[in-house]
């Protein structure tokens, strides 16, 4: 069953003098029940806008959103979800306990359950000691934890988390990942946006890549893990490495389709050089060249392609397309 | 209903923890104390001066509180981004607005009650009897404050705090002048001015309808139906403004 169904969602904002900029372009997406879905995209890609549309905070130009078949425009359907905004802001004069009590009172929860939930959630996020402390005295990481606690106050079926790992220290990030995984065990569906690709690889079932308001790709994380699509890496000790003339020459002449030469990537860091390519043949040609130039080889071998490479390729292609369009 | 009460309680808690509220309340107490000095300096009955000045203080300080807390009601929530978490819960926007409005109404009740008690104590020092007739002026003042609060609230749904404050203050001033302006226009021959004054009179709330201060202080006759009519007028006006605010807020994006 689908937890969220987004159909042809489009949103633009006015920039003055009657001009409008499209922030989200015909987004269609379905998120399955009980999955963890990563929503990847650069700043300004439209991730928060999508969440705000799902929550009814902003109105779409066109398209529709539903949760388990109930339209998102019906405010009562929000009783099914919990939301953690990016850098959450709360009433600073309230204590953590008062804050959770206030948010709980916006649901139809009886007093006994409310008290139990507050105790349980303060324990879950490790804030029992700060229960009676006003939120204005909280650090950013602590506020993030209050944020996740309030998002879980109604024991929601769907959790929407906007950059949940931001502002957290490594331990805090691990705790957040554990909370997300625990929520899935409880049968919840989770969608979260992030810049941190490793977090998506660690916890997500699927991820999508949003570039400038357009959905570029939906990736099954399992597919990446099982993929035999490798990246070849050569690390050698040197300050300079010239990519062979032959490869350089062909690089300019070959078409976009030819990945044989097109994929060489060189990164220089101090006296180390990292060469990567998706082609085995190119990798061996480069190895020959490393030996010819008498460089000190540190490592050479294939590595599994990760989500970061897919993400960078996806956003890179979109950038190239954008540049071509603007050049026209 | 519980959700509206939760928002109202939270808003009330927020506003009474705001320093502006206490500053204005302190200012009100100073004004009342000053009325005592003024009462002693006059040749007329000091208690009349105290009543006059005291009622004026309740009205002015109440208006300032209504404007200062009312203008930030929605805009501040958006500016501080606290609104995102609230509106992501199953609460309708109208419930949020009405809750906020009720919370601030309670704040204004507190201001009016505190000042009324002080005024009564002060009057009692001069004439040892409780001046219940002052309620004929105080209750309409409270209704006027509710109307001003609704106006501030309306502007707050689509404008910044500064502009909302300016607009609300303008409406407060115009609302007290339209009756005089209309009379002035009718006494002249300028048709354009007459139409303009009439326009202002019918579009803006006539706040002088709720001003019974002078008549109460000088014991001039006031009929109960007259007061009830004024209160009904004010309540209806407030309701219409609130409905308009809800209409705007329901349709706007929370960026």
XYZ file of C-alpha atoms in Angstrom:
583
model
C 0.000 0.000 0.000
C 1.141 3.557 -0.728
C 1.591 5.810 2.292
C 2.029 9.021 0.304
C 0.882 9.633 -3.224
C 2.058 12.823 -4.907
C 0.656 13.521 -8.351
C 1.812 16.247 -10.752
C 2.698 18.635 -7.991
C 3.735 22.047 -9.183
C 4.599 25.159 -7.212
C 5.950 28.540 -8.168
C 6.641 31.666 -6.154
C 6.291 35.295 -7.172
C 9.517 37.264 -7.387
C 7.913 40.671 -7.834
C 6.642 42.544 -10.894
C 4.406 39.643 -11.841
C 7.293 37.232 -12.434
C 7.112 33.730 -11.026
C 9.805 31.127 -10.498
C 8.925 27.441 -10.630
C 10.285 25.743 -7.520
C 8.697 22.358 -8.085
C 7.944 21.010 -11.561
C 5.350 18.274 -11.982
C 6.533 16.124 -9.132
C 4.990 12.660 -9.002
C 6.121 10.284 -6.309
C 4.779 7.364 -4.340
C 6.156 6.263 -1.015
C 5.356 2.785 0.168
C 4.073 1.949 3.587
C 6.752 1.125 6.158
C 9.696 2.231 4.039
C 12.408 4.752 4.822
C 12.665 7.127 1.925
C 15.582 9.537 1.484
C 14.866 12.791 -0.268
C 18.145 14.079 -1.661
C 18.801 17.412 -3.245
C 21.024 20.462 -3.086
C 20.002 23.638 -1.278
C 17.089 25.207 -3.122
C 16.233 21.989 -4.976
C 12.685 22.084 -3.591
C 12.864 19.564 -0.739
C 11.381 21.794 1.974
C 8.823 23.125 -0.504
C 7.674 19.546 -1.135
C 7.273 18.977 2.597
C 5.385 22.229 3.052
C 3.031 21.230 0.246
C 2.496 17.811 1.828
C 1.675 19.521 5.125
C -0.628 22.115 3.596
C 1.544 25.017 4.764
C 1.630 26.254 1.186
C -0.883 25.678 -1.583
C 0.122 23.989 -4.867
C -0.382 25.623 -8.271
C -1.574 22.217 -9.414
C -1.432 18.581 -8.398
C -2.491 16.646 -5.374
C -1.087 14.893 -2.313
C -2.741 12.165 -0.284
C -1.850 9.987 2.705
C -3.384 6.520 2.623
C -5.928 7.867 0.184
C -6.923 10.847 2.345
C -6.310 14.249 0.738
C -3.602 16.319 2.391
C -5.829 19.393 2.069
C -8.022 17.941 4.820
C -6.312 19.124 8.011
C -7.618 16.106 9.924
C -5.411 13.833 7.800
C -2.437 15.438 9.548
C -3.278 13.382 12.630
C -1.517 10.550 10.767
C 1.803 12.328 10.547
C 4.603 13.839 12.534
C 6.832 16.597 11.169
C 10.276 17.807 12.134
C 11.150 21.070 10.348
C 14.690 22.009 9.424
C 16.266 23.838 12.410
C 13.061 23.586 14.440
C 11.895 26.643 16.365
C 9.771 26.438 19.478
C 8.366 28.794 22.095
C 11.538 29.585 23.961
C 9.839 30.406 27.273
C 8.320 26.919 27.538
C 10.175 24.059 29.173
C 10.733 20.806 27.258
C 7.919 19.143 29.229
C 5.486 22.065 28.732
C 6.349 22.171 25.062
C 5.518 18.516 24.471
C 2.369 18.896 26.572
C 1.290 21.827 24.393
C 1.852 19.960 21.115
C 0.112 16.881 22.485
C -2.943 18.989 23.312
C -3.352 19.725 19.582
C -4.299 16.053 19.129
C -7.194 14.171 20.619
C -5.050 12.411 23.219
C -6.367 11.747 26.729
C -4.445 13.096 29.732
C -3.097 9.719 30.880
C -1.755 8.726 27.454
C -0.339 12.223 27.022
C 1.668 11.961 30.235
C 2.937 8.499 29.338
C 3.946 9.605 25.840
C 5.817 12.652 27.149
C 7.762 10.544 29.681
C 8.540 7.909 27.062
C 9.665 10.394 24.408
C 11.844 12.457 26.749
C 13.553 9.163 27.601
C 13.868 8.172 23.948
C 15.614 11.415 22.976
C 17.646 11.569 26.196
C 16.186 14.769 27.587
C 14.741 13.580 30.907
C 17.294 15.702 32.776
C 16.222 18.835 30.862
C 12.475 18.352 31.292
C 11.982 21.522 33.385
C 14.500 23.674 31.549
C 13.235 26.494 29.318
C 13.983 25.865 25.639
C 15.845 29.167 25.310
C 18.640 27.543 27.313
C 18.866 24.571 24.920
C 21.673 23.927 22.443
C 20.864 23.353 18.773
C 21.299 19.606 19.137
C 18.962 19.532 22.136
C 16.332 21.495 20.209
C 16.608 18.960 17.404
C 15.845 16.250 19.946
C 12.809 18.162 21.217
C 11.859 18.399 17.547
C 11.901 14.653 17.029
C 10.030 14.126 20.310
C 7.214 16.486 19.277
C 7.057 14.823 15.856
C 6.427 11.488 17.592
C 3.979 12.801 20.195
C 0.917 11.416 18.385
C 2.554 8.078 17.535
C 2.225 8.932 13.815
C 2.032 6.467 10.936
C 4.149 8.767 8.782
C 7.203 10.762 9.830
C 8.403 13.678 7.711
C 11.864 14.814 8.751
C 13.488 17.838 7.148
C 17.279 17.575 7.554
C 17.004 15.597 10.808
C 20.776 15.149 11.161
C 21.686 18.821 10.842
C 23.150 20.361 13.971
C 23.813 16.997 15.574
C 27.171 15.714 16.774
C 28.288 12.222 15.618
C 26.663 10.593 18.654
C 23.491 12.580 18.086
C 23.439 11.463 14.439
C 23.794 7.863 15.456
C 20.924 8.264 17.948
C 18.778 9.867 15.263
C 19.524 6.978 12.888
C 18.587 4.527 15.651
C 15.305 6.382 16.271
C 14.497 6.299 12.553
C 15.216 2.560 12.360
C 13.193 1.922 15.515
C 10.261 3.819 14.003
C 10.393 1.551 10.946
C 10.355 -1.486 13.241
C 7.170 -0.061 14.757
C 5.599 0.002 11.302
C 5.983 3.697 10.576
C 6.786 5.188 7.185
C 9.594 7.736 7.153
C 10.599 10.298 4.576
C 13.576 12.503 5.290
C 15.577 15.046 3.394
C 19.300 15.372 3.796
C 22.575 16.418 2.242
C 24.439 13.642 4.005
C 24.485 10.817 1.499
C 26.000 8.246 3.857
C 22.956 8.587 6.126
C 20.720 7.682 3.206
C 22.857 4.673 2.328
C 22.830 3.521 5.942
C 19.120 3.687 6.716
C 17.036 4.178 3.573
C 15.214 1.627 1.452
C 14.867 4.013 -1.471
C 16.029 7.509 -2.264
C 15.140 10.125 -4.809
C 17.270 12.866 -6.276
C 15.655 16.226 -6.755
C 17.453 18.751 -8.928
C 16.094 22.271 -9.372
C 12.538 21.189 -8.648
C 12.635 18.139 -10.921
C 12.716 14.558 -9.782
C 15.724 13.075 -11.582
C 15.935 9.582 -10.259
C 14.522 7.147 -7.738
C 17.118 4.703 -6.490
C 16.634 1.429 -4.717
C 19.481 1.336 -2.198
C 19.533 -2.467 -2.366
C 20.328 -2.210 -6.086
C 23.405 -0.117 -5.387
C 24.620 -2.521 -2.732
C 24.232 -5.473 -5.081
C 25.443 -3.666 -8.164
C 28.537 -4.785 -10.042
C 28.879 -1.377 -11.573
C 32.329 -0.463 -10.301
C 34.496 2.589 -10.144
C 38.243 2.063 -10.743
C 40.551 3.959 -8.473
C 44.296 4.632 -8.823
C 46.065 6.410 -5.981
C 49.697 7.350 -6.508
C 52.256 9.518 -4.795
C 53.134 12.456 -7.015
C 52.609 16.153 -7.365
C 51.853 16.137 -11.077
C 50.291 13.670 -13.385
C 49.578 14.399 -16.983
C 46.635 12.561 -18.456
C 48.093 10.946 -21.635
C 47.788 13.086 -24.713
C 46.029 10.287 -26.519
C 43.302 10.165 -23.886
C 43.082 13.941 -23.699
C 42.799 14.207 -27.477
C 40.169 11.570 -27.732
C 38.393 13.085 -24.743
C 37.581 16.180 -26.759
C 36.569 14.242 -29.864
C 34.508 11.410 -28.488
C 30.796 11.719 -28.179
C 28.955 11.903 -24.860
C 28.004 8.259 -25.266
C 31.588 7.051 -25.103
C 32.293 6.441 -21.461
C 35.649 4.874 -22.283
C 37.602 8.076 -21.942
C 35.042 10.559 -20.861
C 34.964 9.410 -17.246
C 38.507 10.173 -16.069
C 38.501 12.227 -12.939
C 41.685 13.585 -11.353
C 41.906 14.869 -7.782
C 45.180 16.258 -6.446
C 45.587 16.416 -2.687
C 49.068 17.463 -1.496
C 51.469 14.935 -2.953
C 48.755 12.372 -3.641
C 46.792 11.993 -6.815
C 43.516 10.128 -7.097
C 42.401 8.990 -10.533
C 38.969 7.485 -11.014
C 37.213 6.062 -14.024
C 34.241 3.829 -14.620
C 36.040 1.877 -17.402
C 38.368 -1.021 -16.712
C 40.261 -0.465 -19.976
C 40.840 3.197 -19.235
C 42.015 2.237 -15.751
C 44.658 -0.097 -17.245
C 45.745 2.557 -19.742
C 46.162 4.986 -16.874
C 48.128 2.375 -14.918
C 50.534 2.038 -17.854
C 50.970 5.770 -17.816
C 51.610 5.815 -14.049
C 54.373 3.266 -14.582
C 55.744 5.169 -17.579
C 55.906 8.381 -15.549
C 57.616 6.350 -12.829
C 55.191 7.388 -10.089
C 54.895 5.686 -6.735
C 51.704 3.625 -6.815
C 49.780 3.437 -3.548
C 46.718 1.484 -4.629
C 44.896 0.314 -7.698
C 41.618 -1.535 -7.909
C 37.861 -1.491 -8.378
C 35.439 -0.039 -5.845
C 31.657 -0.390 -5.647
C 29.832 2.621 -7.087
C 28.061 4.499 -4.274
C 25.080 6.785 -4.016
C 27.301 9.842 -3.942
C 28.550 9.143 -7.461
C 25.031 8.608 -8.719
C 23.949 11.826 -6.998
C 26.824 13.861 -8.389
C 26.270 12.474 -11.882
C 22.575 13.279 -11.698
C 23.075 16.845 -10.478
C 26.051 17.344 -12.809
C 24.017 16.370 -15.869
C 21.287 18.753 -14.802
C 23.832 21.556 -14.427
C 25.272 20.867 -17.902
C 21.774 20.836 -19.379
C 21.003 24.107 -17.625
C 24.186 25.705 -18.939
C 23.433 24.552 -22.496
C 19.914 25.934 -22.257
C 21.093 29.266 -20.905
C 23.809 29.424 -23.626
C 21.098 29.093 -26.265
C -12.576 23.330 21.220
C -9.688 21.820 23.232
C -7.273 22.790 20.482
C -8.460 26.411 20.500
C -8.133 26.428 24.311
C -4.586 25.023 24.064
C -3.529 27.744 21.609
C -5.284 30.418 23.704
C -3.593 29.303 26.910
C -0.209 29.191 25.224
C -0.694 32.644 23.704
C -1.781 34.047 27.061
C 1.259 32.516 28.721
C 3.497 33.998 26.042
C 2.033 37.502 26.265
C 2.169 37.767 30.049
C 5.801 36.697 29.930
C 6.448 39.511 27.478
C 8.199 42.536 28.944
C 6.054 44.927 26.884
C 2.982 43.852 28.850
C 4.582 44.697 32.195
C 6.074 47.940 30.916
C 2.664 49.097 29.766
C 1.005 47.961 32.980
C 3.602 49.903 34.944
C 2.928 52.915 32.725
C -0.805 52.545 33.546
C -0.142 52.532 37.282
C 2.004 55.659 36.916
C -0.822 57.341 35.002
C -3.305 56.481 37.762
C -0.935 57.834 40.400
C -0.569 60.996 38.335
C -4.377 61.379 38.237
C -4.291 61.621 42.042
C -1.812 64.494 41.861
C -3.917 66.182 39.204
C -7.060 65.703 41.338
C -5.422 67.544 44.215
C -4.382 70.441 42.016
C -7.841 71.139 40.634
C -10.600 73.303 42.078
C -13.289 70.820 41.047
C -14.033 67.519 42.762
C -10.795 65.518 42.716
C -12.665 62.233 42.316
C -14.063 63.362 38.948
C -10.553 64.103 37.697
C -9.364 60.712 38.948
C -12.278 58.932 37.251
C -11.769 60.838 34.008
C -8.030 60.301 33.949
C -8.339 56.717 35.149
C -10.822 55.722 32.434
C -8.649 57.458 29.848
C -5.639 55.506 31.109
C -7.455 52.163 30.876
C -8.405 53.004 27.311
C -4.996 54.268 26.147
C -2.872 51.606 27.820
C -5.338 48.923 26.709
C -5.123 50.204 23.131
C -1.319 50.157 23.250
C -1.344 46.577 24.581
C -3.900 45.517 21.959
C -1.754 47.021 19.202
C 1.638 45.859 20.473
C 0.623 42.289 21.175
C -1.921 42.053 18.363
C 0.370 43.063 15.511
C 2.884 40.317 16.300
C 0.214 37.686 16.721
C 0.602 35.936 13.388
C 3.577 37.671 11.819
C 5.871 36.889 14.760
C 4.881 33.232 14.576
C 5.969 33.197 10.936
C 9.107 35.211 11.554
C 10.183 32.927 14.404
C 9.016 29.886 12.404
C 7.119 28.495 15.401
C 4.042 28.285 13.188
C 5.402 25.362 11.100
C 5.226 22.867 13.930
C 1.751 24.008 15.033
C 0.143 23.996 11.594
C 1.631 20.575 10.829
C -0.678 19.222 13.538
C -4.334 18.459 12.825
C -5.511 21.964 13.606
C -7.405 24.154 11.156
C -6.007 27.575 10.464
C -9.175 29.228 11.773
C -8.769 27.332 15.053
C -5.214 28.608 15.311
C -6.317 32.205 14.690
C -9.266 32.107 17.068
C -7.071 30.493 19.718
C -4.471 33.231 19.368
C -7.175 35.898 19.476
C -8.764 34.440 22.619
C -5.375 34.226 24.331
C -4.738 37.903 23.737
C -8.294 38.804 24.739
C -7.593 37.237 28.119
C -4.415 39.327 28.362
C -6.463 42.452 27.749
C -9.054 41.374 30.342
C -6.213 41.109 32.860
C -5.085 44.648 32.018
C -8.611 46.052 32.308
C -9.326 44.197 35.566
C -6.052 45.243 37.216
C -6.570 48.879 36.258
C -10.246 48.859 37.219
C -9.432 47.534 40.688
C -6.742 50.198 41.121
C -9.114 52.905 39.938
C -11.834 51.723 42.317
C -9.397 51.672 45.246
C -8.275 55.181 44.350
C -11.852 56.490 44.081
C -12.742 54.780 47.371
C -10.094 56.851 49.146
C -11.999 60.030 48.258
C -15.617 58.814 48.314
C -16.024 55.679 50.424
C -18.338 53.813 48.127
C -17.654 51.534 45.171
C -18.249 53.494 41.929
C -20.148 50.778 40.053
C -21.395 53.294 37.486
C -17.866 53.311 36.026
C -18.702 49.948 34.469
C -20.915 51.839 31.985
C -17.674 53.218 30.565
C -15.309 50.320 31.294
C -17.313 47.581 29.552
C -17.529 49.574 26.273
C -13.782 50.304 26.591
C -13.179 46.567 26.792
C -15.277 46.002 23.667
C -13.374 48.750 21.866
C -10.096 47.079 22.817
C -11.388 43.810 21.386
C -12.174 45.580 18.144
C -8.734 47.209 17.996
C -7.163 43.824 18.723
C -9.135 42.290 15.841
C -7.907 45.057 13.503
C -4.278 44.488 14.562
C -4.860 40.800 14.109
C -6.258 41.286 10.586
C -3.207 43.264 9.470
C -0.910 40.777 11.165
C -2.126 37.998 8.851
C -0.593 39.617 5.779
C 1.689 42.451 6.835
C 4.834 43.067 8.890
C 4.589 44.076 12.542
C 5.629 47.671 11.860
C 3.094 48.238 9.075
C 0.368 46.474 11.036
C 1.052 48.799 13.958
C 0.855 51.891 11.750
C -2.351 50.725 10.061
C -4.030 49.813 13.333
C -3.081 53.100 14.970
C -4.485 54.956 11.939
C -7.760 53.079 12.205
C -7.928 53.841 15.927
C -7.475 57.560 15.243
C -9.819 57.648 12.241
C -12.399 55.608 14.191
C -12.537 58.315 16.860
C -12.733 61.175 14.359
C -15.199 60.011 11.695
C -18.283 61.211 13.588
C -16.836 64.721 14.077
C -15.560 64.747 10.510
C -19.003 63.856 9.175
C -20.627 66.611 11.212
C -18.004 69.095 10.060
C -18.555 68.127 6.415
C -22.319 68.478 6.731
C -21.974 71.969 8.125
C -20.127 73.070 4.960
C -21.056 73.131 1.254
C -18.204 71.043 -0.149
C -19.936 67.999 -1.685
C -16.676 66.114 -2.327
C -15.635 66.539 1.303
C -19.094 65.452 2.429
C -18.854 62.264 0.355
C -15.342 61.599 1.619
C -16.398 62.082 5.259
C -19.460 59.870 4.704
C -17.245 57.192 3.156
C -14.911 57.223 6.138
C -17.858 57.166 8.531
C -19.437 54.084 7.003
C -16.291 52.113 6.158
C -14.334 52.549 9.367
C -15.643 51.564 12.791
C -17.164 54.423 14.719
C -15.244 54.105 17.961
C -16.921 57.153 19.510
C -20.009 54.924 19.817
C -18.135 53.175 22.594
C -16.946 56.288 24.381
C -19.097 56.850 27.459
C -16.291 58.156 29.639
C -17.296 61.827 29.926
C -20.978 61.009 30.416
C -20.192 58.517 33.178
C -17.812 60.869 34.987
C -20.301 63.750 34.919
C -23.294 61.549 35.721
C -25.118 62.380 32.506
C -27.897 59.952 31.735
C -27.037 56.840 29.786
C -29.711 54.343 28.867
C -28.979 50.637 29.020
C -30.333 49.988 25.462
C -27.937 52.648 24.155
C -24.979 50.856 25.723
C -26.203 47.435 24.594
C -26.610 48.717 21.050
C -23.026 50.040 21.091
C -21.722 46.741 22.428
C -23.629 44.802 19.774
C -22.263 47.134 17.079
C -18.727 46.584 18.332
C -19.135 42.810 18.661
C -20.497 42.520 15.116
C -17.697 44.680 13.734
C -15.129 42.550 15.575
C -16.689 39.359 14.233
C -16.634 40.645 10.645
C -12.960 41.649 10.945
C -12.077 38.259 12.403
C -13.892 36.463 9.578
C -11.981 38.593 7.067
C -8.680 37.749 8.819
C -9.519 34.031 8.695
C -10.462 34.324 5.021
C -7.069 35.883 4.191
C -5.061 33.537 6.414
C -6.720 30.386 5.055
C -5.608 31.295 1.549
C -2.089 32.491 2.146
C 1.105 30.453 1.946
C 3.242 30.065 5.040
C 6.628 30.628 3.380
